[in-house]
């Protein structure tokens, strides 16, 4: 059998690349931190309460990690439940941030990975539950910055373990105990397009193989 011509080798390589792209999922983006703020103070919770903040998303986001502020970056004194609710009070994401230094520390917050939760564009509240005098939450941020697509809508607080519907204590830009990290979903080709590309690539490769086989017998 004659050696495969260089042009045929190039064609085979191209078709293989097309088939690989058709089957390979698009890469996900790195996690984005929802809230990045300059914290100018912290205080102990005065009792069992849920502290947090409201936000809106302008487009769908995938929540991948939930976190809690670690004053002093030296570990949490107790474990804390962090939750995200819709504006109507439906719980959509929740996990427990453990005590100590086991959770990942990033810019003052300790994070735990969760099964990704898709938040459609809309309004939400994130809250962290604090027991009596167990850990500090950040207050009085001098600057507020959020990840692209997320808008901060003010602090939230209430007694007990429940969605904090409003800010009852007059503190502006406060209660930054909880936080989250997210990615923006990346559009993927529809299944019909993917299968069409794959079929085209396979057909071309088989046709080229048949052509070369016929030439080798001539």
PDB file of C-alpha atoms in Angstrom:
ATOM      1  CA  UNK A   1       0.000   0.000   0.000  1.00  0.00           C
ATOM      2  CA  UNK A   2       1.312   3.449  -0.924  1.00  0.00           C
ATOM      3  CA  UNK A   3       2.209   5.897   1.870  1.00  0.00           C
ATOM      4  CA  UNK A   4      -0.558   8.303   2.832  1.00  0.00           C
ATOM      5  CA  UNK A   5      -0.058  11.600   0.923  1.00  0.00           C
ATOM      6  CA  UNK A   6       0.656  14.693   3.021  1.00  0.00           C
ATOM      7  CA  UNK A   7      -2.605  16.335   1.878  1.00  0.00           C
ATOM      8  CA  UNK A   8      -4.544  13.271   2.989  1.00  0.00           C
ATOM      9  CA  UNK A   9      -2.762  13.302   6.358  1.00  0.00           C
ATOM     10  CA  UNK A  10      -3.739  16.965   6.794  1.00  0.00           C
ATOM     11  CA  UNK A  11      -7.360  16.181   5.918  1.00  0.00           C
ATOM     12  CA  UNK A  12      -7.498  13.304   8.372  1.00  0.00           C
ATOM     13  CA  UNK A  13      -6.079  15.554  11.114  1.00  0.00           C
ATOM     14  CA  UNK A  14      -8.626  18.263  10.379  1.00  0.00           C
ATOM     15  CA  UNK A  15     -11.541  15.843  10.422  1.00  0.00           C
ATOM     16  CA  UNK A  16     -10.326  14.340  13.695  1.00  0.00           C
ATOM     17  CA  UNK A  17     -10.205  17.818  15.231  1.00  0.00           C
ATOM     18  CA  UNK A  18     -13.778  18.523  14.074  1.00  0.00           C
ATOM     19  CA  UNK A  19     -14.991  15.293  15.655  1.00  0.00           C
ATOM     20  CA  UNK A  20     -13.132  16.085  18.895  1.00  0.00           C
ATOM     21  CA  UNK A  21     -14.696  19.555  19.135  1.00  0.00           C
ATOM     22  CA  UNK A  22     -18.126  18.078  18.524  1.00  0.00           C
ATOM     23  CA  UNK A  23     -17.721  15.727  21.477  1.00  0.00           C
ATOM     24  CA  UNK A  24     -15.747  17.886  23.920  1.00  0.00           C
ATOM     25  CA  UNK A  25     -17.810  20.054  26.355  1.00  0.00           C
ATOM     26  CA  UNK A  26     -16.946  23.750  26.521  1.00  0.00           C
ATOM     27  CA  UNK A  27     -14.687  24.690  29.422  1.00  0.00           C
ATOM     28  CA  UNK A  28     -16.310  26.349  32.431  1.00  0.00           C
ATOM     29  CA  UNK A  29     -15.073  29.687  33.707  1.00  0.00           C
ATOM     30  CA  UNK A  30     -13.338  30.239  37.017  1.00  0.00           C
ATOM     31  CA  UNK A  31     -15.552  31.027  40.009  1.00  0.00           C
ATOM     32  CA  UNK A  32     -16.371  34.689  40.633  1.00  0.00           C
ATOM     33  CA  UNK A  33     -16.782  36.004  44.187  1.00  0.00           C
ATOM     34  CA  UNK A  34     -20.191  37.648  44.544  1.00  0.00           C
ATOM     35  CA  UNK A  35     -19.260  40.332  47.109  1.00  0.00           C
ATOM     36  CA  UNK A  36     -15.911  42.119  47.381  1.00  0.00           C
ATOM     37  CA  UNK A  37     -15.997  44.919  49.919  1.00  0.00           C
ATOM     38  CA  UNK A  38     -13.708  46.975  52.099  1.00  0.00           C
ATOM     39  CA  UNK A  39     -14.755  46.083  55.657  1.00  0.00           C
ATOM     40  CA  UNK A  40     -14.229  48.745  58.293  1.00  0.00           C
ATOM     41  CA  UNK A  41     -15.706  47.053  61.348  1.00  0.00           C
ATOM     42  CA  UNK A  42     -17.074  43.868  62.878  1.00  0.00           C
ATOM     43  CA  UNK A  43     -19.241  42.989  65.842  1.00  0.00           C
ATOM     44  CA  UNK A  44     -20.657  39.972  67.646  1.00  0.00           C
ATOM     45  CA  UNK A  45     -24.238  38.961  66.989  1.00  0.00           C
ATOM     46  CA  UNK A  46     -26.460  39.855  69.911  1.00  0.00           C
ATOM     47  CA  UNK A  47     -28.302  36.532  69.864  1.00  0.00           C
ATOM     48  CA  UNK A  48     -29.651  33.810  67.608  1.00  0.00           C
ATOM     49  CA  UNK A  49     -30.159  35.613  64.303  1.00  0.00           C
ATOM     50  CA  UNK A  50     -29.751  35.396  60.550  1.00  0.00           C
ATOM     51  CA  UNK A  51     -27.571  38.071  58.952  1.00  0.00           C
ATOM     52  CA  UNK A  52     -27.103  38.701  55.264  1.00  0.00           C
ATOM     53  CA  UNK A  53     -27.879  40.808  52.234  1.00  0.00           C
ATOM     54  CA  UNK A  54     -30.201  40.950  49.259  1.00  0.00           C
ATOM     55  CA  UNK A  55     -29.101  40.888  45.637  1.00  0.00           C
ATOM     56  CA  UNK A  56     -30.352  40.587  42.089  1.00  0.00           C
ATOM     57  CA  UNK A  57     -28.898  38.715  39.135  1.00  0.00           C
ATOM     58  CA  UNK A  58     -29.235  40.260  35.687  1.00  0.00           C
ATOM     59  CA  UNK A  59     -28.686  36.902  33.987  1.00  0.00           C
ATOM     60  CA  UNK A  60     -28.551  33.262  35.149  1.00  0.00           C
ATOM     61  CA  UNK A  61     -25.621  32.281  37.391  1.00  0.00           C
ATOM     62  CA  UNK A  62     -24.425  28.957  38.768  1.00  0.00           C
ATOM     63  CA  UNK A  63     -23.722  29.100  42.516  1.00  0.00           C
ATOM     64  CA  UNK A  64     -20.824  26.719  43.230  1.00  0.00           C
ATOM     65  CA  UNK A  65     -19.639  27.749  46.713  1.00  0.00           C
ATOM     66  CA  UNK A  66     -21.153  29.279  49.846  1.00  0.00           C
ATOM     67  CA  UNK A  67     -19.040  31.048  52.442  1.00  0.00           C
ATOM     68  CA  UNK A  68     -18.925  33.004  55.706  1.00  0.00           C
ATOM     69  CA  UNK A  69     -16.783  35.858  57.004  1.00  0.00           C
ATOM     70  CA  UNK A  70     -13.894  34.776  59.265  1.00  0.00           C
ATOM     71  CA  UNK A  71     -12.891  37.757  61.394  1.00  0.00           C
ATOM     72  CA  UNK A  72      -9.114  37.588  61.869  1.00  0.00           C
ATOM     73  CA  UNK A  73      -8.723  34.745  59.349  1.00  0.00           C
ATOM     74  CA  UNK A  74      -7.989  32.398  62.264  1.00  0.00           C
ATOM     75  CA  UNK A  75     -10.894  29.977  61.993  1.00  0.00           C
ATOM     76  CA  UNK A  76     -14.560  30.005  62.969  1.00  0.00           C
ATOM     77  CA  UNK A  77     -15.592  29.370  66.565  1.00  0.00           C
ATOM     78  CA  UNK A  78     -18.720  27.480  65.498  1.00  0.00           C
ATOM     79  CA  UNK A  79     -20.321  26.018  62.398  1.00  0.00           C
ATOM     80  CA  UNK A  80     -22.815  28.160  60.498  1.00  0.00           C
ATOM     81  CA  UNK A  81     -25.597  27.381  58.059  1.00  0.00           C
ATOM     82  CA  UNK A  82     -25.536  29.620  54.967  1.00  0.00           C
ATOM     83  CA  UNK A  83     -28.630  29.774  52.755  1.00  0.00           C
ATOM     84  CA  UNK A  84     -29.938  31.497  49.637  1.00  0.00           C
ATOM     85  CA  UNK A  85     -33.651  32.190  49.187  1.00  0.00           C
ATOM     86  CA  UNK A  86     -35.702  33.608  46.338  1.00  0.00           C
ATOM     87  CA  UNK A  87     -37.579  36.875  46.861  1.00  0.00           C
ATOM     88  CA  UNK A  88     -40.678  34.823  47.725  1.00  0.00           C
ATOM     89  CA  UNK A  89     -38.873  32.852  50.441  1.00  0.00           C
ATOM     90  CA  UNK A  90     -38.124  29.602  48.591  1.00  0.00           C
ATOM     91  CA  UNK A  91     -34.876  27.988  49.738  1.00  0.00           C
ATOM     92  CA  UNK A  92     -32.659  27.310  46.702  1.00  0.00           C
ATOM     93  CA  UNK A  93     -29.187  26.657  48.148  1.00  0.00           C
ATOM     94  CA  UNK A  94     -27.819  25.753  51.579  1.00  0.00           C
ATOM     95  CA  UNK A  95     -24.749  24.301  53.253  1.00  0.00           C
ATOM     96  CA  UNK A  96     -22.909  24.345  56.578  1.00  0.00           C
ATOM     97  CA  UNK A  97     -19.593  26.138  56.952  1.00  0.00           C
ATOM     98  CA  UNK A  98     -17.671  24.102  59.555  1.00  0.00           C
ATOM     99  CA  UNK A  99     -15.940  25.509  62.609  1.00  0.00           C
ATOM    100  CA  UNK A 100     -12.169  25.847  62.584  1.00  0.00           C
ATOM    101  CA  UNK A 101      -9.976  26.386  59.552  1.00  0.00           C
ATOM    102  CA  UNK A 102     -11.108  23.488  57.366  1.00  0.00           C
ATOM    103  CA  UNK A 103     -13.070  25.564  54.851  1.00  0.00           C
ATOM    104  CA  UNK A 104     -11.143  27.377  52.111  1.00  0.00           C
ATOM    105  CA  UNK A 105     -10.177  30.950  53.071  1.00  0.00           C
ATOM    106  CA  UNK A 106     -10.390  33.583  50.314  1.00  0.00           C
ATOM    107  CA  UNK A 107     -10.272  37.322  51.073  1.00  0.00           C
ATOM    108  CA  UNK A 108     -11.613  36.926  54.595  1.00  0.00           C
ATOM    109  CA  UNK A 109     -14.387  34.425  53.797  1.00  0.00           C
ATOM    110  CA  UNK A 110     -14.307  30.648  54.296  1.00  0.00           C
ATOM    111  CA  UNK A 111     -16.000  28.711  51.485  1.00  0.00           C
ATOM    112  CA  UNK A 112     -17.476  25.247  51.030  1.00  0.00           C
ATOM    113  CA  UNK A 113     -18.219  23.800  47.583  1.00  0.00           C
ATOM    114  CA  UNK A 114     -21.797  22.734  46.875  1.00  0.00           C
ATOM    115  CA  UNK A 115     -23.573  20.975  44.038  1.00  0.00           C
ATOM    116  CA  UNK A 116     -24.040  23.771  41.496  1.00  0.00           C
ATOM    117  CA  UNK A 117     -27.359  25.590  41.782  1.00  0.00           C
ATOM    118  CA  UNK A 118     -28.705  27.635  38.865  1.00  0.00           C
ATOM    119  CA  UNK A 119     -30.173  31.002  39.857  1.00  0.00           C
ATOM    120  CA  UNK A 120     -32.241  32.519  37.034  1.00  0.00           C
ATOM    121  CA  UNK A 121     -32.225  36.289  36.654  1.00  0.00           C
ATOM    122  CA  UNK A 122     -34.140  37.695  39.617  1.00  0.00           C
ATOM    123  CA  UNK A 123     -34.037  38.779  43.265  1.00  0.00           C
ATOM    124  CA  UNK A 124     -32.566  36.750  46.134  1.00  0.00           C
ATOM    125  CA  UNK A 125     -31.395  36.955  49.753  1.00  0.00           C
ATOM    126  CA  UNK A 126     -28.352  35.232  51.246  1.00  0.00           C
ATOM    127  CA  UNK A 127     -28.183  34.708  54.988  1.00  0.00           C
ATOM    128  CA  UNK A 128     -25.893  33.118  57.564  1.00  0.00           C
ATOM    129  CA  UNK A 129     -27.208  31.885  60.908  1.00  0.00           C
ATOM    130  CA  UNK A 130     -25.344  33.004  64.053  1.00  0.00           C
ATOM    131  CA  UNK A 131     -25.786  31.510  67.497  1.00  0.00           C
ATOM    132  CA  UNK A 132     -25.295  33.548  70.633  1.00  0.00           C
ATOM    133  CA  UNK A 133     -21.856  35.248  70.616  1.00  0.00           C
ATOM    134  CA  UNK A 134     -20.181  32.548  68.532  1.00  0.00           C
ATOM    135  CA  UNK A 135     -18.575  34.478  65.629  1.00  0.00           C
ATOM    136  CA  UNK A 136     -18.381  37.987  64.308  1.00  0.00           C
ATOM    137  CA  UNK A 137     -20.016  39.263  61.130  1.00  0.00           C
ATOM    138  CA  UNK A 138     -18.649  42.200  59.185  1.00  0.00           C
ATOM    139  CA  UNK A 139     -20.407  45.561  59.318  1.00  0.00           C
ATOM    140  CA  UNK A 140     -20.026  49.073  57.939  1.00  0.00           C
ATOM    141  CA  UNK A 141     -18.355  48.421  54.596  1.00  0.00           C
ATOM    142  CA  UNK A 142     -16.806  51.575  53.162  1.00  0.00           C
ATOM    143  CA  UNK A 143     -17.051  50.209  49.618  1.00  0.00           C
ATOM    144  CA  UNK A 144     -19.371  47.714  47.941  1.00  0.00           C
ATOM    145  CA  UNK A 145     -18.288  45.760  44.871  1.00  0.00           C
ATOM    146  CA  UNK A 146     -19.992  42.760  43.320  1.00  0.00           C
ATOM    147  CA  UNK A 147     -19.190  40.286  40.590  1.00  0.00           C
ATOM    148  CA  UNK A 148     -20.443  40.991  37.083  1.00  0.00           C
ATOM    149  CA  UNK A 149     -24.171  40.318  36.820  1.00  0.00           C
ATOM    150  CA  UNK A 150     -24.795  40.589  40.586  1.00  0.00           C
ATOM    151  CA  UNK A 151     -26.202  43.755  42.202  1.00  0.00           C
ATOM    152  CA  UNK A 152     -26.156  44.400  45.964  1.00  0.00           C
ATOM    153  CA  UNK A 153     -29.591  45.428  47.294  1.00  0.00           C
ATOM    154  CA  UNK A 154     -28.915  46.203  50.931  1.00  0.00           C
ATOM    155  CA  UNK A 155     -28.356  44.433  54.248  1.00  0.00           C
ATOM    156  CA  UNK A 156     -30.829  42.024  55.847  1.00  0.00           C
ATOM    157  CA  UNK A 157     -31.269  40.839  59.454  1.00  0.00           C
ATOM    158  CA  UNK A 158     -33.810  39.084  61.643  1.00  0.00           C
ATOM    159  CA  UNK A 159     -34.001  37.016  64.784  1.00  0.00           C
ATOM    160  CA  UNK A 160     -34.015  33.237  64.519  1.00  0.00           C
ATOM    161  CA  UNK A 161     -33.100  30.888  61.701  1.00  0.00           C
ATOM    162  CA  UNK A 162     -35.123  32.085  58.693  1.00  0.00           C
ATOM    163  CA  UNK A 163     -34.923  34.291  55.624  1.00  0.00           C
ATOM    164  CA  UNK A 164     -34.194  37.864  56.763  1.00  0.00           C
ATOM    165  CA  UNK A 165     -36.900  39.924  54.985  1.00  0.00           C
ATOM    166  CA  UNK A 166     -35.541  43.350  55.830  1.00  0.00           C
ATOM    167  CA  UNK A 167     -33.066  45.428  57.786  1.00  0.00           C
ATOM    168  CA  UNK A 168     -34.601  46.255  61.142  1.00  0.00           C
ATOM    169  CA  UNK A 169     -31.623  47.975  62.758  1.00  0.00           C
ATOM    170  CA  UNK A 170     -30.763  50.790  60.365  1.00  0.00           C
ATOM    171  CA  UNK A 171     -27.247  49.564  59.549  1.00  0.00           C
ATOM    172  CA  UNK A 172     -26.393  50.389  55.947  1.00  0.00           C
ATOM    173  CA  UNK A 173     -23.907  48.224  54.031  1.00  0.00           C
ATOM    174  CA  UNK A 174     -23.664  45.731  56.876  1.00  0.00           C
ATOM    175  CA  UNK A 175     -24.119  42.091  57.854  1.00  0.00           C
ATOM    176  CA  UNK A 176     -21.524  40.652  55.509  1.00  0.00           C
ATOM    177  CA  UNK A 177     -21.323  37.292  57.150  1.00  0.00           C
ATOM    178  CA  UNK A 178     -22.397  35.142  54.185  1.00  0.00           C
ATOM    179  CA  UNK A 179     -21.032  35.202  50.660  1.00  0.00           C
ATOM    180  CA  UNK A 180     -21.026  32.994  47.572  1.00  0.00           C
ATOM    181  CA  UNK A 181     -19.053  32.207  44.448  1.00  0.00           C
ATOM    182  CA  UNK A 182     -20.555  31.618  41.022  1.00  0.00           C
ATOM    183  CA  UNK A 183     -19.893  31.015  37.348  1.00  0.00           C
ATOM    184  CA  UNK A 184     -21.804  32.284  34.338  1.00  0.00           C
ATOM    185  CA  UNK A 185     -23.246  29.404  32.291  1.00  0.00           C
ATOM    186  CA  UNK A 186     -21.572  29.056  28.893  1.00  0.00           C
ATOM    187  CA  UNK A 187     -23.794  28.300  25.916  1.00  0.00           C
ATOM    188  CA  UNK A 188     -23.214  24.866  24.407  1.00  0.00           C
ATOM    189  CA  UNK A 189     -24.103  23.639  20.919  1.00  0.00           C
ATOM    190  CA  UNK A 190     -27.513  21.987  20.680  1.00  0.00           C
ATOM    191  CA  UNK A 191     -27.492  18.209  20.386  1.00  0.00           C
ATOM    192  CA  UNK A 192     -28.661  18.317  16.757  1.00  0.00           C
ATOM    193  CA  UNK A 193     -25.705  20.454  15.679  1.00  0.00           C
ATOM    194  CA  UNK A 194     -23.273  18.284  17.618  1.00  0.00           C
ATOM    195  CA  UNK A 195     -24.502  15.067  16.051  1.00  0.00           C
ATOM    196  CA  UNK A 196     -24.521  16.642  12.576  1.00  0.00           C
ATOM    197  CA  UNK A 197     -20.873  17.673  12.947  1.00  0.00           C
ATOM    198  CA  UNK A 198     -19.918  14.259  14.217  1.00  0.00           C
ATOM    199  CA  UNK A 199     -21.746  12.478  11.378  1.00  0.00           C
ATOM    200  CA  UNK A 200     -20.108  14.725   8.800  1.00  0.00           C
ATOM    201  CA  UNK A 201     -16.657  14.044  10.221  1.00  0.00           C
ATOM    202  CA  UNK A 202     -17.149  10.276  10.383  1.00  0.00           C
ATOM    203  CA  UNK A 203     -18.582  10.153   6.843  1.00  0.00           C
ATOM    204  CA  UNK A 204     -15.643  12.127   5.463  1.00  0.00           C
ATOM    205  CA  UNK A 205     -13.096   9.923   7.225  1.00  0.00           C
ATOM    206  CA  UNK A 206     -14.774   6.747   5.929  1.00  0.00           C
ATOM    207  CA  UNK A 207     -14.905   8.194   2.403  1.00  0.00           C
ATOM    208  CA  UNK A 208     -11.232   9.090   2.520  1.00  0.00           C
ATOM    209  CA  UNK A 209     -10.360   5.609   3.803  1.00  0.00           C
ATOM    210  CA  UNK A 210     -12.322   4.003   0.938  1.00  0.00           C
ATOM    211  CA  UNK A 211     -10.630   6.238  -1.621  1.00  0.00           C
ATOM    212  CA  UNK A 212      -7.134   5.400  -0.350  1.00  0.00           C
ATOM    213  CA  UNK A 213      -7.968   1.708  -0.204  1.00  0.00           C
ATOM    214  CA  UNK A 214      -9.161   1.791  -3.845  1.00  0.00           C
ATOM    215  CA  UNK A 215      -5.992   3.580  -4.947  1.00  0.00           C
ATOM    216  CA  UNK A 216      -3.776   1.062  -3.164  1.00  0.00           C
ATOM    217  CA  UNK A 217      -5.393  -1.779  -5.160  1.00  0.00           C
ATOM    218  CA  UNK A 218      -5.038   0.017  -8.504  1.00  0.00           C
TER     219      UNK A 218
END
